[in-house]
Short mmCIF file of C-alpha atoms and ligand atoms in Angstrom, two decimals:
data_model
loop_
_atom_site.label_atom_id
_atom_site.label_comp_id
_atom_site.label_asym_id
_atom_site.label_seq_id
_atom_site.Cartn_x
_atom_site.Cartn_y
_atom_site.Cartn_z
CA UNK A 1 -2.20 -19.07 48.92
CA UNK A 2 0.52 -21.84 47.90
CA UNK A 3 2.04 -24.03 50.33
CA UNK A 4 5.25 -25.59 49.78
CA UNK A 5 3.67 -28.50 51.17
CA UNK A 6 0.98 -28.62 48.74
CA UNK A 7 4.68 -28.59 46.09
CA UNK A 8 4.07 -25.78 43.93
CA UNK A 9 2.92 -26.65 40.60
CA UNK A 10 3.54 -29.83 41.03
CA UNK A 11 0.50 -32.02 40.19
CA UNK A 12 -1.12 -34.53 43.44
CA UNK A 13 -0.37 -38.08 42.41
CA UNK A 14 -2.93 -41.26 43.76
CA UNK A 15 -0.95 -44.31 44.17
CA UNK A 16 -3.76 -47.68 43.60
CA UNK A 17 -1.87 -50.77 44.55
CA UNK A 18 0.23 -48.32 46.96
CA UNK A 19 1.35 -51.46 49.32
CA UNK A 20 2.71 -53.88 46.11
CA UNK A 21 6.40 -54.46 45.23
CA UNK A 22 6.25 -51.40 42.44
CA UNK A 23 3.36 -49.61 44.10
CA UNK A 24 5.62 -48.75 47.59
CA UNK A 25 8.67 -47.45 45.25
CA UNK A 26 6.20 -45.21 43.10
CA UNK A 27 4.70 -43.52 46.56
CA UNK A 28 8.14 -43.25 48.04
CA UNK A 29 9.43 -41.04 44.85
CA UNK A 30 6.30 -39.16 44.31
CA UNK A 31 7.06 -38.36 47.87
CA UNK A 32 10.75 -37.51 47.24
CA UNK A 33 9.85 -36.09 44.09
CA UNK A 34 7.56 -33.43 45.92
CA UNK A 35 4.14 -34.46 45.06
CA UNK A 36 1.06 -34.13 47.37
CA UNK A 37 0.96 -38.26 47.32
CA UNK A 38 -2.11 -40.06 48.65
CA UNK A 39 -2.51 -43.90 48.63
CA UNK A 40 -5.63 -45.24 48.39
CA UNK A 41 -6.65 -47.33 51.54
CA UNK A 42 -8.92 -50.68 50.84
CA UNK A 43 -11.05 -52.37 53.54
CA UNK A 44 -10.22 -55.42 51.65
CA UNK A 45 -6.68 -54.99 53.46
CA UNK A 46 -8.64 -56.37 56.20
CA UNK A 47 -6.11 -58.12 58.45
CA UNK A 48 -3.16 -58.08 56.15
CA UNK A 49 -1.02 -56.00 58.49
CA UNK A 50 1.75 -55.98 56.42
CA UNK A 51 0.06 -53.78 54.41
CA UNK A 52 -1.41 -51.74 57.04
CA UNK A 53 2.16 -51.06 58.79
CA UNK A 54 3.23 -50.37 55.32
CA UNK A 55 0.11 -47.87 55.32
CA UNK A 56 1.35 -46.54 58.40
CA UNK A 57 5.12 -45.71 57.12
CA UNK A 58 3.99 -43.89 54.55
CA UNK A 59 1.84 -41.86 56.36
CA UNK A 60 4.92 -41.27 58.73
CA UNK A 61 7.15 -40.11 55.55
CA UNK A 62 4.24 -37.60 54.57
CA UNK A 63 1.76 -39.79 52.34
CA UNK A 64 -1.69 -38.88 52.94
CA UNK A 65 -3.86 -41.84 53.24
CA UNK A 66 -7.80 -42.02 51.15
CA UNK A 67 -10.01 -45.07 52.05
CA UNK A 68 -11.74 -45.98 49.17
CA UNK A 69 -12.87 -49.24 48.18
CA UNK A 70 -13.72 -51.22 44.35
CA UNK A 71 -17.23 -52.20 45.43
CA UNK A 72 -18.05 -48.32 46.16
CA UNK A 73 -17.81 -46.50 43.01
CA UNK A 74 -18.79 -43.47 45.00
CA UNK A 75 -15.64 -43.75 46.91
CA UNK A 76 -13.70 -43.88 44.36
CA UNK A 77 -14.54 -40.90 42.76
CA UNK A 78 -14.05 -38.89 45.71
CA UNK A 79 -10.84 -40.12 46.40
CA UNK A 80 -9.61 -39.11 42.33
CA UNK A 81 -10.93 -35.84 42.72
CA UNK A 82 -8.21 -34.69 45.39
CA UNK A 83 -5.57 -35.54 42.87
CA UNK A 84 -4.47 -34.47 39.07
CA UNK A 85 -2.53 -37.87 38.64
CA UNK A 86 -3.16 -41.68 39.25
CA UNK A 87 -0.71 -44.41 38.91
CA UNK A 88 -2.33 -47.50 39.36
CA UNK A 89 0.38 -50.72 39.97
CA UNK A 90 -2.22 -53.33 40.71
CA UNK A 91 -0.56 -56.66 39.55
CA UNK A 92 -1.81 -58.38 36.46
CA UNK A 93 0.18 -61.01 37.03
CA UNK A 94 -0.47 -62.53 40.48
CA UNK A 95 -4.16 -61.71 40.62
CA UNK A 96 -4.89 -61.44 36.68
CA UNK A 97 -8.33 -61.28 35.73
CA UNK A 98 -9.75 -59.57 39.19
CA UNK A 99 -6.96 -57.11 38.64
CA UNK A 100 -8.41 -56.56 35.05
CA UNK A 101 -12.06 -55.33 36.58
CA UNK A 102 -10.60 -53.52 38.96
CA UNK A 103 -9.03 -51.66 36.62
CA UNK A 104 -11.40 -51.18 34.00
CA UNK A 105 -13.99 -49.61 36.76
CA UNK A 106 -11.13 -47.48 38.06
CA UNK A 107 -10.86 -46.12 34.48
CA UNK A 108 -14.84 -45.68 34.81
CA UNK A 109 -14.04 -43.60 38.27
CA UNK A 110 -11.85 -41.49 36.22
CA UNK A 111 -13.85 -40.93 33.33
CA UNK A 112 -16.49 -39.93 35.95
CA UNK A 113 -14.37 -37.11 38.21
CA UNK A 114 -13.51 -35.71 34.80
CA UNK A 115 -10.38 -33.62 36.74
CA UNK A 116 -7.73 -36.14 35.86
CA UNK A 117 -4.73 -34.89 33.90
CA UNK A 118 -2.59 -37.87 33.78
CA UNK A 119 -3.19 -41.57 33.99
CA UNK A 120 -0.66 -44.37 34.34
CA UNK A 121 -2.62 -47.93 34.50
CA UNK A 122 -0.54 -50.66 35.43
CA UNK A 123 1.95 -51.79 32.47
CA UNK A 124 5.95 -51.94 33.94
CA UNK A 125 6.74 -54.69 31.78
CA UNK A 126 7.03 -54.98 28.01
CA UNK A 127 5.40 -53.14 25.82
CA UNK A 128 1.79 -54.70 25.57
CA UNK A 129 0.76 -53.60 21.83
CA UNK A 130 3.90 -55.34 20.70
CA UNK A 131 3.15 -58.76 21.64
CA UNK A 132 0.50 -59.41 19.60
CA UNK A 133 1.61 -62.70 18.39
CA UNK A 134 2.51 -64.03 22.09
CA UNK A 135 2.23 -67.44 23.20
CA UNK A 136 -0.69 -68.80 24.92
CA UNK A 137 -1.25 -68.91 28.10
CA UNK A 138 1.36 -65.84 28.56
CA UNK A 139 -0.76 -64.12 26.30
CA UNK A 140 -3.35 -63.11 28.45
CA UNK A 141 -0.94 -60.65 30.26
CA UNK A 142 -0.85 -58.55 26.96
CA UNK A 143 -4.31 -58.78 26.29
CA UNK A 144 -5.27 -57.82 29.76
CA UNK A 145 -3.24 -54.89 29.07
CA UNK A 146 -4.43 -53.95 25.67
CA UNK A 147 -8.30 -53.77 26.69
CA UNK A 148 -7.31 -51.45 29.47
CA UNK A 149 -5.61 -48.93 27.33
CA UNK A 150 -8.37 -49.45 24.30
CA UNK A 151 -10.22 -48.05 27.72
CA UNK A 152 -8.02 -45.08 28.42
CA UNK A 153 -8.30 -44.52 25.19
CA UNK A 154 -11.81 -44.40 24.49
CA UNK A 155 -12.47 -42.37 27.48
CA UNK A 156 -9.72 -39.96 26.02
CA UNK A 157 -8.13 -39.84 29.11
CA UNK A 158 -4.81 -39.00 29.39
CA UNK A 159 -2.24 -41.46 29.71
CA UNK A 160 1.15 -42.08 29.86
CA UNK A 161 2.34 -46.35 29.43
CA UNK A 162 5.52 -47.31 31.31
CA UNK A 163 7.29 -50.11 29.86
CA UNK A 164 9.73 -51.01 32.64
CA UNK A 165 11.61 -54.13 31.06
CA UNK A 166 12.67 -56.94 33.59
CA UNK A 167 12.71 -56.27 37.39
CA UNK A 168 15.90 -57.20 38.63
CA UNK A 169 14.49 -58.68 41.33
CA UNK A 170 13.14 -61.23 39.31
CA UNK A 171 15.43 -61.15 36.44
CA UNK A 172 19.16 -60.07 38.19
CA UNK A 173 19.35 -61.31 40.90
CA UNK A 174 19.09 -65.32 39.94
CA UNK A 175 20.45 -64.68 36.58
CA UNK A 176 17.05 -64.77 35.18
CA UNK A 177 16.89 -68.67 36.16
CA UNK A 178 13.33 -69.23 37.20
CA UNK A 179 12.08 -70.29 39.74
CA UNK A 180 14.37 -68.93 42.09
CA UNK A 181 15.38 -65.47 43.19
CA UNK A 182 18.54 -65.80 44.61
CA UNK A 183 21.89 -66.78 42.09
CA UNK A 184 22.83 -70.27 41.45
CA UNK A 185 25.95 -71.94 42.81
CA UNK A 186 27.39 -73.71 39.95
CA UNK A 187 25.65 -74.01 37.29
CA UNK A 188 23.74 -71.59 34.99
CA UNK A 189 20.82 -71.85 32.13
CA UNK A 190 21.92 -70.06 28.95
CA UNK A 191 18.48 -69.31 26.82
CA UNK A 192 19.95 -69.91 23.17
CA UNK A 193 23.16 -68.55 22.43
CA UNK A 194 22.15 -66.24 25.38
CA UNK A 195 23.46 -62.98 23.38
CA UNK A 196 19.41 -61.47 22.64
CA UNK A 197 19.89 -57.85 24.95
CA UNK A 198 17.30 -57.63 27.73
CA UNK A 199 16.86 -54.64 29.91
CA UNK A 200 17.32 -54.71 33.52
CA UNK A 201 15.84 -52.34 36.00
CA UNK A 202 16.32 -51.67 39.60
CA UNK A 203 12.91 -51.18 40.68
CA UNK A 204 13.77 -48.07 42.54
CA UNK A 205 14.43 -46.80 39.40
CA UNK A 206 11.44 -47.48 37.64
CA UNK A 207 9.34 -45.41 39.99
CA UNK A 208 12.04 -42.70 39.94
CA UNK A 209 11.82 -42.60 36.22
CA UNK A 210 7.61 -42.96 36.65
CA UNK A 211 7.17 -40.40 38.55
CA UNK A 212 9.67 -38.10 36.36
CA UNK A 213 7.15 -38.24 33.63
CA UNK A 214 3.91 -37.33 35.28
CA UNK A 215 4.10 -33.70 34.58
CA UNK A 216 6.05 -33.91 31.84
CA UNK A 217 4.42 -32.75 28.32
CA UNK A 218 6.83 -34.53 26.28
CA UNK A 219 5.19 -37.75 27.87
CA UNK A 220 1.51 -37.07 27.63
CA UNK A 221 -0.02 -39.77 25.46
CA UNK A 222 3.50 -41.49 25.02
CA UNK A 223 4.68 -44.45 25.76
CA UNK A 224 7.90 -44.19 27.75
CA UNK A 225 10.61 -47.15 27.41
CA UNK A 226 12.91 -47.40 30.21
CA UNK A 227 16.24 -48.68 28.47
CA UNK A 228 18.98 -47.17 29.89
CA UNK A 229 22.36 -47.78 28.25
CA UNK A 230 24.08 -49.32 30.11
CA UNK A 231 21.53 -51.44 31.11
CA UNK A 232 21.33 -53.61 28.05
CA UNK A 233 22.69 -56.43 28.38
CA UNK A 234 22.29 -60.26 27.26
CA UNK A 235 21.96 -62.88 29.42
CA UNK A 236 25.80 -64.13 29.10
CA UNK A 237 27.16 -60.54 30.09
CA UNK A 238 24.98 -60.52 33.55
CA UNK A 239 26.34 -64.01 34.18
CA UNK A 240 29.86 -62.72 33.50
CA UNK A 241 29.02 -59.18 35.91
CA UNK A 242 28.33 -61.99 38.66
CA UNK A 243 31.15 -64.22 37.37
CA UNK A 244 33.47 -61.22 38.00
CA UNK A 245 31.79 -60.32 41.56
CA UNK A 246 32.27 -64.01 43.03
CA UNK A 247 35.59 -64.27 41.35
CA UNK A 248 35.04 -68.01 39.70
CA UNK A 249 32.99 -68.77 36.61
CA UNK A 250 29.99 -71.29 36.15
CA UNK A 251 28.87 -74.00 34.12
CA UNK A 252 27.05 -72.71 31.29
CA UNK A 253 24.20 -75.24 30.27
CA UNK A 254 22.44 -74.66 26.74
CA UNK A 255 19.09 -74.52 26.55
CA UNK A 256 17.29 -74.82 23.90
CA UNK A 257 14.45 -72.73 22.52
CA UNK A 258 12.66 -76.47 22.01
CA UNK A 259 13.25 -77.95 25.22
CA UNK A 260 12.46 -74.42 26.76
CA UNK A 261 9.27 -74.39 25.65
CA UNK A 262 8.50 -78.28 25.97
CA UNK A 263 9.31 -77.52 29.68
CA UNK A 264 6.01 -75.63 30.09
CA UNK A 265 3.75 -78.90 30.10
CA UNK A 266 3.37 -80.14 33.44
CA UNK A 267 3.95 -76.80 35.18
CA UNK A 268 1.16 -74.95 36.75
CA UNK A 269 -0.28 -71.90 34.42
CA UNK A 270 1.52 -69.03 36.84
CA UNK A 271 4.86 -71.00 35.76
CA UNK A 272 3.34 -71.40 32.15
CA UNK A 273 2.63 -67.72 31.48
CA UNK A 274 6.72 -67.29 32.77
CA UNK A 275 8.02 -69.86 30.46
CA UNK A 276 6.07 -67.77 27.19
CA UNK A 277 7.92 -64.31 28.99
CA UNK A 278 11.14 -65.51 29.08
CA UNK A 279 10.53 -67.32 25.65
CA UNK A 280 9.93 -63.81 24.18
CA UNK A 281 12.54 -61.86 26.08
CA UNK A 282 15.45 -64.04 26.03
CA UNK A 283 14.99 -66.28 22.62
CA UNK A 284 13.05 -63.94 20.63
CA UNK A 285 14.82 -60.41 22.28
CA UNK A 286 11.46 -58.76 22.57
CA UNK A 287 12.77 -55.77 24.73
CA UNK A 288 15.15 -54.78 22.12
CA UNK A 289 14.31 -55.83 18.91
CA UNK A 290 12.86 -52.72 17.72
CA UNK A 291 13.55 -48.77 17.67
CA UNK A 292 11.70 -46.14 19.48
CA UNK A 293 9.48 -44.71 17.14
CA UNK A 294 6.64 -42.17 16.71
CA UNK A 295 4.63 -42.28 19.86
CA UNK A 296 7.27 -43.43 22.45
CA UNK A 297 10.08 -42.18 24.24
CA UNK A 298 13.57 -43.25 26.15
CA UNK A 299 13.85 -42.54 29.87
CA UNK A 300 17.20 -41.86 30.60
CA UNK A 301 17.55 -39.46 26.94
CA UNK A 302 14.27 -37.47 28.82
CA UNK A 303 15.79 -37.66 32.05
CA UNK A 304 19.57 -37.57 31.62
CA UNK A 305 20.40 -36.38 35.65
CA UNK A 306 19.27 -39.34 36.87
CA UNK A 307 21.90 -41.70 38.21
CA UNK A 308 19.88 -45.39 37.50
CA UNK A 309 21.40 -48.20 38.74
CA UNK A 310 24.01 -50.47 37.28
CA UNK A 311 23.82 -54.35 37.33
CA UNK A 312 26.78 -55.28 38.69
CA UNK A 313 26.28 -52.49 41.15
CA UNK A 314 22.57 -54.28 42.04
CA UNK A 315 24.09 -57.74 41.85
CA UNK A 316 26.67 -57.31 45.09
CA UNK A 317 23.25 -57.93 46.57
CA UNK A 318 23.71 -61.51 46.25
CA UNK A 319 27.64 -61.58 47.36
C1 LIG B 1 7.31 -60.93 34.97
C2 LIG B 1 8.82 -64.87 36.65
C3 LIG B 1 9.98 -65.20 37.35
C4 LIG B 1 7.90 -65.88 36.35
C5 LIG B 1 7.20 -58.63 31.99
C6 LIG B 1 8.15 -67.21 36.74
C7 LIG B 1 4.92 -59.14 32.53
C8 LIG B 1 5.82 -58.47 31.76
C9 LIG B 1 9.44 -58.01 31.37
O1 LIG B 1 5.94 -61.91 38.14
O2 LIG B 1 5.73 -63.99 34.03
O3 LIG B 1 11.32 -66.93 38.45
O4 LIG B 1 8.04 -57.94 31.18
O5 LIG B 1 9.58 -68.81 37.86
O6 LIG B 1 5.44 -57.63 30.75
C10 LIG B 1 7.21 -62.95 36.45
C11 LIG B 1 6.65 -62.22 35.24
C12 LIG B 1 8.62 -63.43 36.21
C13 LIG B 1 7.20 -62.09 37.67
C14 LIG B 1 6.75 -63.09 34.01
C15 LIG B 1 6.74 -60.14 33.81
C16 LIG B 1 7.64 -59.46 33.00
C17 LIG B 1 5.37 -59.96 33.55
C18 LIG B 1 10.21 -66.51 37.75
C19 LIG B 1 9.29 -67.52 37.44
C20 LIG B 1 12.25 -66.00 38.78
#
């Protein structure tokens, strides 16, 4: 017999990387969304008890929790057959090449249970297969990203590839200056004439949107670009959103695309793969420089009820 709480016809999702900045939004919505949401639980937590109070909440909002660990294939399969769906948001950026093996052998796991219908490996940032002539050492993000979906796609598993555009937390909320999250007092970076359109997303967002597309046929095999509207903007009109919150405007300061890039000697290679991101996004206009074609598809057109987040709304925030 069905169960409401087993929410009828609605596929099980596995959250890997269930604790991370993007991996706790995607179990909350699966969760809101009605899923049967497990998240898998790693002995390599070990101590971290962040993460296991984090564990612990979810289990308190209805998550069920799956130990399961990388150096245990065994476990791994187990844990993917309770579930039609896995999202995997393991970073690729803080903890790049581990991250990389982890996620080839979870694709292994999945080829090996056999049952699952839907696969979303961990992308949320531009689309990989369009930055093929990225910068070194930024590079490596994109080709991290590219062996894991020649993977998928070998395997013929099922995928869906979520290109989520900037996080405002790292790209709203300081104005996209690096190097700090918070928004500058007086004076503000302009990359270029600052007018290429970037999209910003509230990260809530992106796992509402993720999780919309799961069971969604129109998204099977697809990549799905989140680019809501209203949402594009350049970097001058989200300095003038915060301008108009804070009621006083700041001193713009020029940067050039040479000096930009001249700025990455010296930094440390985390810093250097930024500088080659924000190279592509804000000088080149890498998010928005091309049309949705054949094999993708826009968020908010599939999804039109959802009410995604504005960035001035995100920005009072900061105030
Ligand atoms: C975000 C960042 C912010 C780096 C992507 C250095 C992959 C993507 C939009 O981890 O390296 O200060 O698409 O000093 O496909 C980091 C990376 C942003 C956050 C970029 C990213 C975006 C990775 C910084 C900084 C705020």
């Amino acid at each position: 017999m069905h169960t409401r709480e087993e929410g009828m016809g609605k596929s099980k999702v596995l959250v890997v990387g269930g604790t991370g900045y993007i991996g706790r939004r995607m179990v909350m919505a699966s969760l809101s969304q009605g899923h049967t949401t497990y998240v898998l639980q790693r002995p390599e937590t070990g101590l971290d008890i962040d993460k296991a109070q984090m564990l612990l909440s979810f289990k308190k909002h209805g998550a069920r929790l799956v130990e399961g660990s990388f150096s245990d294939h065994r476990s791994l399969v187990d844990a993917l057959k309770l579930v039609d769906v896995v999202i995997c948001t393991m970073s690729g950026v803080h903890f790049r090449s581990h991250n990389l093996l982890l996620q080839l052998q979870l694709v292994e796991a999945i080829k090996e249970a056999g049952n699952i219908k839907r696969f979303l490996p961990s992308e949320f940032g531009m689309d990989a297969a369009r930055m093929g002539e990225a910068l070194e050492p930024g590079r490596v993000t994109f080709d991290e990203k590219m062996r894991v979906r020649k993977a998928i796609e070998d395997a013929k598993i099922p995928f869906t590839y979520v290109s989520a555009n900037c996080f405002a937390g790292y790209f709203v909320g300081n104005l996209s200056q690096m190097g700090t999250l918070f928004p500058p007092k007086q004076y503000v970076n302009i990359y270029g004439d600052g007018n290429a359109k970037v999209v910003f997303m509230d990260e809530d967002d992106v796992a509402t949107y993720t999780i919309k597309t799961i069971d969604d046929p129109r998204t099977l095999n697809k990549i799905v670009y989140l680019r809501p509207p209203e949402n594009i903007l350049s970097q001058r009109e989200l300095v003038e959103k915060w301008e108009n919150l804070v009621g006083k405007k700041l001193e713009k300061i020029t940067i050039s695309a040479d000096d930009f890039l001249a700025s990455m000697k010296g930094l440390d290679f985390a810093s250097q793969v930024g500088v080659g991101h924000f190279y592509h996004i804000f000088y080149e206009g890498c998010l928005t420089n091309f049309e949705i074609g054949e094999g993708g598809e826009e968020a908010s057109k599939l999804y039109p009820d959802v009410k995604y987040k504005r960035m001035d709304e995100y920005l009072t925030l900061y105030l």
